[in-house]
XYZ file of C-alpha atoms in Angstrom:
288
model
C -26.427 -45.916 -39.127
C -26.143 -43.595 -36.105
C -29.649 -44.513 -35.034
C -28.517 -48.134 -34.663
C -25.915 -47.203 -32.047
C -27.078 -47.470 -28.456
C -25.476 -45.544 -25.609
C -25.876 -46.679 -22.017
C -24.483 -45.073 -18.869
C -23.310 -47.521 -16.226
C -21.667 -47.384 -12.816
C -19.272 -49.968 -11.455
C -16.761 -50.322 -8.642
C -13.038 -49.856 -9.098
C -10.688 -52.413 -7.573
C -10.831 -50.664 -4.188
C -14.575 -49.999 -4.317
C -14.531 -46.388 -5.630
C -17.621 -45.901 -7.813
C -16.843 -45.060 -11.434
C -19.142 -43.865 -14.205
C -18.883 -44.928 -17.834
C -20.738 -44.954 -21.145
C -21.040 -48.015 -23.360
C -21.678 -47.658 -27.093
C -22.878 -50.739 -28.949
C -23.643 -51.558 -32.577
C -25.834 -54.368 -33.921
C -22.986 -56.641 -35.093
C -19.794 -55.789 -33.183
C -16.462 -57.387 -34.082
C -14.216 -55.978 -31.338
C -14.415 -54.131 -28.031
C -12.536 -50.871 -27.424
C -11.646 -49.319 -24.074
C -10.906 -45.586 -24.358
C -8.643 -44.308 -21.573
C -8.636 -40.522 -21.295
C -5.952 -37.895 -20.954
C -5.464 -35.930 -17.738
C -8.397 -33.639 -17.017
C -10.557 -34.842 -19.927
C -14.077 -36.039 -19.074
C -15.316 -39.098 -20.928
C -17.799 -37.022 -22.948
C -14.864 -35.508 -24.843
C -14.501 -38.877 -26.584
C -18.175 -39.359 -27.495
C -17.684 -38.553 -31.188
C -14.833 -41.032 -31.495
C -16.755 -43.669 -29.554
C -19.753 -43.281 -31.867
C -17.483 -43.547 -34.900
C -15.839 -46.734 -33.643
C -19.234 -48.212 -32.801
C -20.392 -47.538 -36.366
C -17.358 -49.465 -37.602
C -18.391 -52.471 -35.544
C -17.100 -52.009 -32.011
C -18.470 -52.067 -28.499
C -16.839 -49.014 -26.919
C -16.497 -48.040 -23.266
C -15.503 -44.544 -22.178
C -15.064 -43.870 -18.474
C -14.176 -41.182 -15.974
C -11.195 -41.790 -13.729
C -11.780 -41.214 -10.026
C -11.891 -37.500 -9.261
C -13.106 -36.677 -12.784
C -16.626 -36.035 -14.125
C -19.154 -38.632 -13.024
C -16.535 -40.393 -10.893
C -15.537 -37.275 -8.964
C -16.553 -38.205 -5.441
C -17.479 -35.740 -2.721
C -14.328 -34.026 -1.436
C -11.585 -33.705 -4.025
C -9.223 -31.835 -1.713
C -9.221 -34.647 0.862
C -9.746 -37.567 -1.489
C -6.171 -38.867 -1.389
C -6.369 -39.704 -5.111
C -2.945 -40.218 -6.676
C -1.952 -40.440 -10.337
C -1.194 -44.194 -10.361
C -4.678 -44.951 -8.987
C -6.065 -44.327 -12.456
C -3.991 -47.152 -13.894
C -3.831 -49.560 -10.974
C -7.437 -49.314 -9.751
C -9.676 -47.657 -12.361
C -8.507 -48.869 -15.780
C -8.565 -52.573 -14.796
C -12.145 -52.261 -13.546
C -13.154 -50.454 -16.742
C -11.612 -53.234 -18.828
C -13.524 -55.842 -16.837
C -16.752 -53.883 -17.341
C -16.097 -53.789 -21.084
C -15.413 -57.523 -21.143
C -18.718 -58.125 -19.382
C -20.532 -55.918 -21.913
C -18.853 -57.587 -24.900
C -18.348 -61.254 -24.002
C -16.159 -63.160 -26.414
C -14.976 -60.130 -28.405
C -11.282 -59.203 -28.708
C -10.461 -56.455 -26.204
C -8.498 -53.486 -27.549
C -7.371 -50.211 -26.017
C -7.252 -46.645 -27.338
C -5.226 -44.395 -25.056
C -5.034 -40.612 -25.123
C -2.055 -38.965 -23.415
C -1.738 -40.290 -19.846
C -4.098 -43.110 -20.771
C -1.074 -44.804 -22.315
C 1.192 -44.252 -19.319
C -0.458 -46.692 -16.958
C -1.007 -49.868 -19.000
C 1.855 -51.387 -17.033
C -0.055 -50.893 -13.780
C -3.052 -52.926 -14.975
C -2.925 -56.450 -13.517
C -5.283 -57.615 -16.303
C -3.386 -55.944 -19.166
C -2.851 -59.323 -20.857
C -6.536 -59.384 -21.832
C -5.835 -56.567 -24.318
C -4.858 -57.656 -27.835
C -3.502 -54.312 -29.084
C -3.135 -50.659 -28.103
C -3.588 -47.452 -30.086
C -1.640 -44.615 -28.439
C -2.793 -41.136 -29.474
C -0.635 -38.182 -28.398
C 1.071 -40.328 -25.768
C 4.440 -39.084 -24.516
C 6.028 -38.493 -21.137
C 5.231 -35.335 -19.207
C 8.890 -34.259 -19.067
C 8.789 -30.530 -19.785
C 12.280 -30.504 -21.305
C 11.122 -32.766 -24.125
C 8.214 -30.536 -25.069
C 8.120 -27.686 -27.580
C 10.219 -24.764 -26.372
C 7.336 -22.317 -26.650
C 5.301 -24.481 -24.266
C 7.885 -24.663 -21.488
C 7.193 -21.261 -19.843
C 3.478 -22.025 -19.480
C 4.239 -25.475 -18.059
C 6.647 -24.094 -15.476
C 4.075 -21.438 -14.583
C 1.475 -24.175 -14.081
C 3.764 -26.335 -11.935
C 5.308 -23.681 -9.724
C 2.994 -20.650 -9.708
C -0.607 -21.365 -10.676
C -0.779 -24.870 -9.230
C 0.574 -23.988 -5.775
C -1.682 -20.922 -5.661
C -4.786 -22.997 -6.478
C -3.827 -25.606 -3.882
C -3.344 -22.916 -1.266
C -6.638 -21.211 -2.036
C -8.942 -24.144 -2.857
C -7.127 -27.276 -1.723
C -7.192 -28.742 -5.253
C -6.443 -27.706 -8.846
C -9.476 -25.751 -9.942
C -10.059 -24.961 -13.648
C -8.741 -21.397 -13.601
C -5.892 -19.188 -14.713
C -4.924 -21.215 -17.759
C -5.779 -24.735 -16.585
C -8.736 -25.709 -18.773
C -9.136 -29.339 -17.768
C -11.294 -30.862 -15.058
C -10.435 -30.167 -11.428
C -7.551 -32.310 -10.146
C -6.794 -33.744 -6.683
C -3.787 -32.254 -4.855
C -1.788 -35.469 -4.445
C -2.224 -36.320 -8.115
C -1.016 -32.874 -9.174
C 2.101 -33.148 -7.016
C 2.990 -36.581 -8.395
C 2.452 -35.359 -11.957
C 4.682 -32.341 -11.275
C 7.428 -34.445 -9.700
C 7.559 -36.865 -12.605
C 7.483 -34.075 -15.175
C 10.686 -32.474 -13.889
C 12.884 -35.346 -15.120
C 13.360 -37.127 -18.420
C 13.057 -40.517 -16.717
C 9.504 -39.467 -15.710
C 7.980 -42.238 -13.540
C 10.705 -44.821 -14.140
C 12.615 -44.154 -10.872
C 9.394 -45.011 -9.008
C 9.021 -48.442 -10.628
C 11.086 -50.122 -7.924
C 9.388 -48.269 -5.078
C 6.071 -46.401 -5.216
C 4.861 -48.101 -8.404
C 5.760 -51.635 -7.343
C 4.404 -54.134 -8.109
C 3.971 -53.324 -11.789
C 3.754 -55.086 -15.160
C 5.588 -52.807 -17.587
C 8.083 -55.529 -18.529
C 5.239 -57.988 -19.131
C 3.162 -56.008 -21.646
C 3.461 -57.799 -25.007
C 0.411 -56.547 -26.930
C 1.511 -54.444 -29.929
C 1.385 -50.656 -29.669
C 0.909 -48.239 -32.549
C 1.599 -44.669 -31.445
C 0.292 -41.648 -33.385
C 2.283 -38.429 -32.959
C 1.619 -34.993 -34.485
C 4.300 -32.352 -35.156
C 2.149 -29.519 -33.784
C 1.519 -31.348 -30.494
C 3.698 -29.465 -27.978
C 3.606 -32.282 -25.404
C 3.672 -35.689 -27.076
C 6.735 -35.090 -29.247
C 8.785 -37.769 -31.028
C 11.306 -37.723 -28.162
C 8.780 -37.976 -25.321
C 6.828 -40.632 -27.230
C 10.014 -42.653 -27.664
C 10.870 -42.299 -23.979
C 7.415 -43.545 -22.988
C 7.520 -46.538 -25.319
C 10.797 -47.625 -23.707
C 8.747 -48.350 -20.591
C 7.191 -51.267 -22.523
C 10.329 -53.154 -23.640
C 8.537 -56.395 -24.532
C 5.766 -54.789 -26.606
C 6.254 -54.492 -30.388
C 5.676 -50.871 -31.294
C 5.790 -48.353 -34.095
C 5.369 -44.594 -34.251
C 3.173 -42.986 -36.914
C 3.694 -39.262 -37.525
C 0.812 -37.405 -39.160
C 0.816 -33.714 -40.068
C -2.419 -31.694 -40.056
C -2.300 -31.305 -43.845
C -2.072 -35.076 -44.308
C -5.465 -35.516 -42.664
C -7.118 -32.395 -44.077
C -7.111 -30.113 -41.029
C -5.223 -26.977 -40.007
C -4.382 -28.028 -36.455
C -4.172 -31.191 -34.377
C -2.186 -30.318 -31.244
C -2.395 -32.465 -28.133
C -6.118 -33.178 -28.183
C -7.236 -32.397 -31.732
C -6.956 -35.978 -32.978
C -9.901 -36.850 -30.737
C -12.145 -33.953 -31.765
C -15.028 -34.210 -34.217
C -14.110 -33.917 -37.868
C -11.005 -36.096 -37.625
C -12.493 -39.037 -39.509
C -9.320 -39.595 -41.554
C -7.400 -40.239 -38.345
C -10.226 -42.156 -36.750
C -10.239 -44.519 -39.727
C -6.559 -45.250 -39.055
C -7.258 -45.914 -35.378
C -10.192 -48.166 -36.252
C -8.287 -50.138 -38.884
C -5.446 -50.766 -36.447
C -7.732 -51.871 -33.634
C -9.711 -54.075 -36.019
C -6.489 -55.729 -37.115
C -6.900 -54.522 -40.690
C -3.537 -52.743 -40.868
């Protein structure tokens, strides 16, 4: 059925006019629409396999690059002024509107990887979404992560990151950072939040105002994996507390339960994870 799936690349304007790039995957008889919001530093192409799978199950799927990433990079990352909340306040809402336009009349759902689940409360149009699938979504607080991961995180925040900013003006993929290049302001906000268990919550009354975290009521199912050093049960729980009005549940899956040797922080989205993808699809379709 793969040959029946069509993939189209589109460009559209974010809320403030920044041009974003996205891919839309459509099947002949779709039942739902799925917005896939990426993790930090992941280009939209990382989610192509999952998007194709969901389309084969009967979904219209939109993957997109946040500003500063991939096809939405812009011209001068070092001077762009891009901040972390921009992805949720300006980019995700525009992507959801683009999906709604591509799939008129279909229920809108949301699959979030990592930071993709952090910013639902910044989306002024979040109420259009009927349900959320969180995959490896937990706060960035380093103290809640696996102990073996903490030294490398502190190195990234306080040694590698500052060095890359000094030399290049932005976070270049080098020295252990394997994601896409990141803007300087975004990196500094991410680092500041990640030094405290409360993460972004102290900013809700100031830098993140106005917001909609208390208003999100669409149900959230959150998948967590024991070998994920970042999205742990404790950081996942802390993040879900930011959505007090949303019904939620946490699903813990071990690699052996889904027939693989490793999942980690990004493995649930890699090819060959059909057992997990079926769970995501069933939830988004409303079948479980």
